[in-house]
Amino acid sequence: MFIHHVYFWLKNEDSREDFDKLVTGLRKLSVVNTIQQFYIGRPADTNRDVIDTSYSVSWLLFFDNAADQASYQTDPIHLKFVEECSSLWKKVVVYDSVNT
Amino acid sequence: MFIHHVYFWLKNEDSREDFDKLVTGLRKLSVVNTIQQFYIGRPADTNRDVIDTSYSVSWLLFFDNAADQASYQTDPIHLKFVEECSSLWKKVVVYDSVNT
């Protein structure tokens, strides 16, 4: 199991239009065939010191293994997503993890 | 769907013993009955500028809804985990997300 969790911060963080564009782009991206499960989220309504609620969109992917995630990075569908959507965000943070 | 993703940074980041203690604590914590799915991970062997590989342990939980996550926070099993394990870490970052 390989878990790839990406958090996006939109340039225009209050723009519903930009939020929707990014979510639409992620839905198109979700068809990459090595993706086993995907979850598109927004910050929950929780609020403690340790919680980072500043991001705009959460993109959580499950792959079977590291090789599948690597191939996703260079998949033409992924490259097209980056080309079409990367102007929307100002910051991305990725956490990749594997089973302990 | 409520996704609760916690990243832990160990005080003794090179200690296999402390890593194992934290993982053992999380496995005990995983029995909280509102948890639908849980995944315990460590950083994958990926390396790009946007990837944060500095954390020690990833703890990813799925709940049915926000109320279940809230009840998990005050569950005696969770409080006992914090009591037993919080001395192990120096930093925790949490990202809570809900469906878009």
mmCIF file of C-alpha atoms in Angstrom:
data_model
loop_
_atom_site.group_PDB
_atom_site.id
_atom_site.type_symbol
_atom_site.label_atom_id
_atom_site.label_comp_id
_atom_site.label_asym_id
_atom_site.label_seq_id
_atom_site.Cartn_x
_atom_site.Cartn_y
_atom_site.Cartn_z
ATOM 1 C CA MET A 1 0.000 0.000 0.000
ATOM 2 C CA PHE A 2 1.253 3.443 -0.940
ATOM 3 C CA ILE A 3 -0.633 6.493 0.346
ATOM 4 C CA HIS A 4 -0.110 9.785 -1.471
ATOM 5 C CA HIS A 5 -1.714 12.752 0.271
ATOM 6 C CA VAL A 6 -1.522 16.171 -1.372
ATOM 7 C CA TYR A 7 -2.711 19.452 0.112
ATOM 8 C CA PHE A 8 -3.279 22.417 -2.210
ATOM 9 C CA TRP A 9 -3.401 26.070 -1.224
ATOM 10 C CA LEU A 10 -5.226 28.146 -3.856
ATOM 11 C CA LYS A 11 -3.798 31.500 -4.934
ATOM 12 C CA ASN A 12 -7.318 32.915 -4.720
ATOM 13 C CA GLU A 13 -8.354 31.135 -1.587
ATOM 14 C CA ASP A 14 -11.787 32.740 -1.476
ATOM 15 C CA SER A 15 -12.630 32.000 -5.093
ATOM 16 C CA ARG A 16 -15.347 29.396 -5.400
ATOM 17 C CA GLU A 17 -14.669 29.331 -9.136
ATOM 18 C CA ASP A 18 -11.003 28.412 -8.676
ATOM 19 C CA PHE A 19 -11.910 25.830 -6.041
ATOM 20 C CA ASP A 20 -14.384 24.246 -8.457
ATOM 21 C CA LYS A 21 -11.827 24.307 -11.292
ATOM 22 C CA LEU A 22 -9.303 22.462 -9.157
ATOM 23 C CA VAL A 23 -11.855 19.895 -7.993
ATOM 24 C CA THR A 24 -12.994 19.354 -11.583
ATOM 25 C CA GLY A 25 -9.377 18.879 -12.622
ATOM 26 C CA LEU A 26 -8.835 16.332 -9.843
ATOM 27 C CA ARG A 27 -11.933 14.391 -10.864
ATOM 28 C CA LYS A 28 -10.556 14.165 -14.397
ATOM 29 C CA LEU A 29 -7.189 13.120 -12.971
ATOM 30 C CA SER A 30 -8.796 10.375 -10.890
ATOM 31 C CA VAL A 31 -9.186 8.117 -13.942
ATOM 32 C CA VAL A 32 -5.467 7.276 -13.965
ATOM 33 C CA ASN A 33 -5.639 3.516 -13.876
ATOM 34 C CA THR A 34 -3.102 2.851 -11.122
ATOM 35 C CA ILE A 35 -5.213 4.830 -8.617
ATOM 36 C CA GLN A 36 -6.993 2.335 -6.380
ATOM 37 C CA GLN A 37 -8.988 4.847 -4.327
ATOM 38 C CA PHE A 38 -9.209 8.642 -4.310
ATOM 39 C CA TYR A 39 -10.765 11.180 -1.959
ATOM 40 C CA ILE A 40 -11.193 14.875 -2.687
ATOM 41 C CA GLY A 41 -11.775 16.962 0.415
ATOM 42 C CA ARG A 42 -11.890 20.419 1.908
ATOM 43 C CA PRO A 43 -10.943 21.392 5.477
ATOM 44 C CA ALA A 44 -13.339 20.058 8.103
ATOM 45 C CA ASP A 45 -14.876 22.339 10.663
ATOM 46 C CA THR A 46 -12.410 21.381 13.400
ATOM 47 C CA ASN A 47 -10.167 23.769 15.230
ATOM 48 C CA ARG A 48 -7.310 22.891 17.556
ATOM 49 C CA ASP A 49 -3.749 24.211 17.688
ATOM 50 C CA VAL A 50 -2.319 21.154 15.959
ATOM 51 C CA ILE A 51 -4.807 21.229 13.079
ATOM 52 C CA ASP A 52 -3.792 22.902 9.841
ATOM 53 C CA THR A 53 -7.010 24.263 8.345
ATOM 54 C CA SER A 54 -5.302 26.684 5.985
ATOM 55 C CA TYR A 55 -5.245 24.503 2.878
ATOM 56 C CA SER A 56 -7.925 24.643 0.197
ATOM 57 C CA VAL A 57 -8.188 21.105 -1.178
ATOM 58 C CA SER A 58 -7.077 17.656 0.011
ATOM 59 C CA TRP A 59 -6.270 14.991 -2.593
ATOM 60 C CA LEU A 60 -5.745 11.563 -1.077
ATOM 61 C CA LEU A 61 -4.731 8.631 -3.251
ATOM 62 C CA PHE A 62 -4.139 4.955 -2.595
ATOM 63 C CA PHE A 63 -1.824 2.984 -4.846
ATOM 64 C CA ASP A 64 -0.897 -0.664 -4.623
ATOM 65 C CA ASN A 65 2.805 0.118 -4.511
ATOM 66 C CA ALA A 66 5.515 2.719 -5.061
ATOM 67 C CA ALA A 67 5.954 1.829 -8.736
ATOM 68 C CA ASP A 68 2.318 2.617 -9.452
ATOM 69 C CA GLN A 69 2.644 5.991 -7.767
ATOM 70 C CA ALA A 70 5.796 6.710 -9.757
ATOM 71 C CA SER A 71 4.029 5.890 -13.012
ATOM 72 C CA TYR A 72 1.124 8.152 -12.012
ATOM 73 C CA GLN A 73 3.563 11.071 -11.731
ATOM 74 C CA THR A 74 4.444 10.796 -15.418
ATOM 75 C CA ASP A 75 1.054 9.663 -16.707
ATOM 76 C CA PRO A 76 -0.094 11.953 -19.556
ATOM 77 C CA ILE A 77 -3.353 12.555 -17.674
ATOM 78 C CA HIS A 78 -1.348 13.811 -14.685
ATOM 79 C CA LEU A 79 0.875 15.990 -16.824
ATOM 80 C CA LYS A 80 -2.220 17.497 -18.461
ATOM 81 C CA PHE A 81 -3.746 18.171 -15.032
ATOM 82 C CA VAL A 82 -0.587 20.024 -13.939
ATOM 83 C CA GLU A 83 -0.571 22.015 -17.174
ATOM 84 C CA GLU A 84 -4.231 22.971 -16.838
ATOM 85 C CA CYS A 85 -4.460 23.551 -13.087
ATOM 86 C CA SER A 86 -1.078 24.505 -11.643
ATOM 87 C CA SER A 87 -1.772 28.208 -12.139
ATOM 88 C CA LEU A 88 -4.554 27.873 -9.557
ATOM 89 C CA TRP A 89 -2.374 27.051 -6.571
ATOM 90 C CA LYS A 90 0.360 28.902 -4.694
ATOM 91 C CA LYS A 91 1.573 26.003 -2.579
ATOM 92 C CA VAL A 92 1.440 22.209 -2.530
ATOM 93 C CA VAL A 93 2.576 19.898 0.246
ATOM 94 C CA VAL A 94 2.799 16.143 -0.293
ATOM 95 C CA TYR A 95 3.123 13.361 2.265
ATOM 96 C CA ASP A 96 3.869 9.927 0.821
ATOM 97 C CA SER A 97 3.661 6.981 3.163
ATOM 98 C CA VAL A 98 3.938 3.227 3.112
ATOM 99 C CA ASN A 99 2.921 0.550 5.588
ATOM 100 C CA THR A 100 4.995 0.239 8.719
ATOM 101 C CA MET B 1 -16.867 10.777 5.225
ATOM 102 C CA PHE B 2 -14.418 12.450 7.585
ATOM 103 C CA ILE B 3 -10.691 11.941 6.999
ATOM 104 C CA HIS B 4 -8.343 12.616 9.909
ATOM 105 C CA HIS B 5 -4.664 12.502 8.953
ATOM 106 C CA VAL B 6 -2.064 12.962 11.663
ATOM 107 C CA TYR B 7 1.692 13.226 11.154
ATOM 108 C CA PHE B 8 3.994 12.647 14.123
ATOM 109 C CA TRP B 9 7.581 13.788 14.477
ATOM 110 C CA LEU B 10 9.445 11.747 17.106
ATOM 111 C CA LYS B 11 11.729 13.495 19.591
ATOM 112 C CA ASN B 12 14.263 10.743 19.009
ATOM 113 C CA GLU B 13 13.788 10.438 15.304
ATOM 114 C CA ASP B 14 16.448 7.780 14.874
ATOM 115 C CA SER B 15 15.166 5.575 17.683
ATOM 116 C CA ARG B 16 13.680 2.355 16.382
ATOM 117 C CA GLU B 17 12.442 1.679 19.924
ATOM 118 C CA ASP B 18 10.461 4.926 20.102
ATOM 119 C CA PHE B 19 9.098 4.355 16.602
ATOM 120 C CA ASP B 20 7.914 0.900 17.626
ATOM 121 C CA LYS B 21 6.398 2.247 20.855
ATOM 122 C CA LEU B 22 4.382 4.801 18.921
ATOM 123 C CA VAL B 23 3.228 2.252 16.346
ATOM 124 C CA THR B 24 2.238 -0.139 19.125
ATOM 125 C CA GLY B 25 0.294 2.648 20.812
ATOM 126 C CA LEU B 26 -1.504 3.461 17.555
ATOM 127 C CA ARG B 27 -2.442 -0.174 17.028
ATOM 128 C CA LYS B 28 -3.998 -0.195 20.489
ATOM 129 C CA LEU B 29 -5.746 3.070 19.686
ATOM 130 C CA SER B 30 -7.155 1.666 16.454
ATOM 131 C CA VAL B 31 -9.837 -0.292 18.337
ATOM 132 C CA VAL B 32 -11.884 2.853 19.009
ATOM 133 C CA ASN B 33 -15.206 1.788 17.592
ATOM 134 C CA THR B 34 -15.988 4.876 15.501
ATOM 135 C CA ILE B 35 -12.843 4.309 13.402
ATOM 136 C CA GLN B 36 -13.931 2.849 10.065
ATOM 137 C CA GLN B 37 -10.457 2.367 8.583
ATOM 138 C CA PHE B 38 -6.950 3.128 9.805
ATOM 139 C CA TYR B 39 -3.531 3.148 8.167
ATOM 140 C CA ILE B 40 -0.221 3.435 9.994
ATOM 141 C CA GLY B 41 2.642 4.512 7.755
ATOM 142 C CA ARG B 42 6.162 5.779 7.560
ATOM 143 C CA PRO B 43 7.614 8.101 4.908
ATOM 144 C CA ALA B 44 7.894 6.523 1.493
ATOM 145 C CA ASP B 45 11.121 6.572 -0.442
ATOM 146 C CA THR B 46 10.093 9.501 -2.634
ATOM 147 C CA ASN B 47 11.950 12.749 -2.917
ATOM 148 C CA ARG B 48 10.753 15.928 -4.597
ATOM 149 C CA ASP B 49 10.743 19.532 -3.389
ATOM 150 C CA VAL B 50 7.058 19.454 -2.509
ATOM 151 C CA ILE B 51 7.270 16.232 -0.497
ATOM 152 C CA ASP B 52 7.622 16.459 3.273
ATOM 153 C CA THR B 53 9.595 13.378 4.288
ATOM 154 C CA SER B 54 10.602 14.726 7.694
ATOM 155 C CA TYR B 55 7.824 13.147 9.759
ATOM 156 C CA SER B 56 8.207 9.827 11.561
ATOM 157 C CA VAL B 57 4.755 8.226 11.510
ATOM 158 C CA SER B 58 1.552 8.786 9.529
ATOM 159 C CA TRP B 59 -1.788 7.952 11.167
ATOM 160 C CA LEU B 60 -4.702 8.089 8.744
ATOM 161 C CA LEU B 61 -8.246 7.530 9.959
ATOM 162 C CA PHE B 62 -11.613 7.376 8.246
ATOM 163 C CA PHE B 63 -14.757 8.215 10.192
ATOM 164 C CA ASP B 64 -18.324 8.215 8.974
ATOM 165 C CA ASN B 65 -18.870 11.803 10.042
ATOM 166 C CA ALA B 66 -17.580 14.714 12.116
ATOM 167 C CA ALA B 67 -19.457 13.634 15.248
ATOM 168 C CA ASP B 68 -17.671 10.286 15.256
ATOM 169 C CA GLN B 69 -14.311 12.003 14.992
ATOM 170 C CA ALA B 70 -15.234 14.353 17.816
ATOM 171 C CA SER B 71 -16.178 11.436 20.046
ATOM 172 C CA TYR B 72 -12.877 9.716 19.196
ATOM 173 C CA GLN B 73 -11.010 12.749 20.550
ATOM 174 C CA THR B 74 -12.471 12.208 24.008
ATOM 175 C CA ASP B 75 -12.666 8.414 23.948
ATOM 176 C CA PRO B 76 -10.889 6.962 27.025
ATOM 177 C CA ILE B 77 -8.759 4.801 24.716
ATOM 178 C CA HIS B 78 -7.572 7.952 22.948
ATOM 179 C CA LEU B 79 -6.887 9.786 26.180
ATOM 180 C CA LYS B 80 -4.873 6.805 27.413
ATOM 181 C CA PHE B 81 -2.882 6.769 24.161
ATOM 182 C CA VAL B 82 -2.023 10.454 24.591
ATOM 183 C CA GLU B 83 -1.026 9.864 28.201
ATOM 184 C CA GLU B 84 1.174 6.907 27.321
ATOM 185 C CA CYS B 85 2.710 8.112 24.075
ATOM 186 C CA SER B 86 2.781 11.912 23.937
ATOM 187 C CA SER B 87 6.241 12.044 25.485
ATOM 188 C CA LEU B 88 7.533 10.325 22.341
ATOM 189 C CA TRP B 89 6.801 13.122 19.895
ATOM 190 C CA LYS B 90 7.979 16.694 19.522
ATOM 191 C CA LYS B 91 5.468 17.790 16.901
ATOM 192 C CA VAL B 92 2.100 16.752 15.524
ATOM 193 C CA VAL B 93 0.304 18.162 12.485
ATOM 194 C CA VAL B 94 -3.296 17.235 11.742
ATOM 195 C CA TYR B 95 -5.292 17.716 8.563
ATOM 196 C CA ASP B 96 -9.011 17.032 8.868
ATOM 197 C CA SER B 97 -11.025 16.913 5.673
ATOM 198 C CA VAL B 98 -14.549 16.221 4.506
ATOM 199 C CA ASN B 99 -15.974 15.474 1.083
ATOM 200 C CA THR B 100 -16.191 18.368 -1.336
#
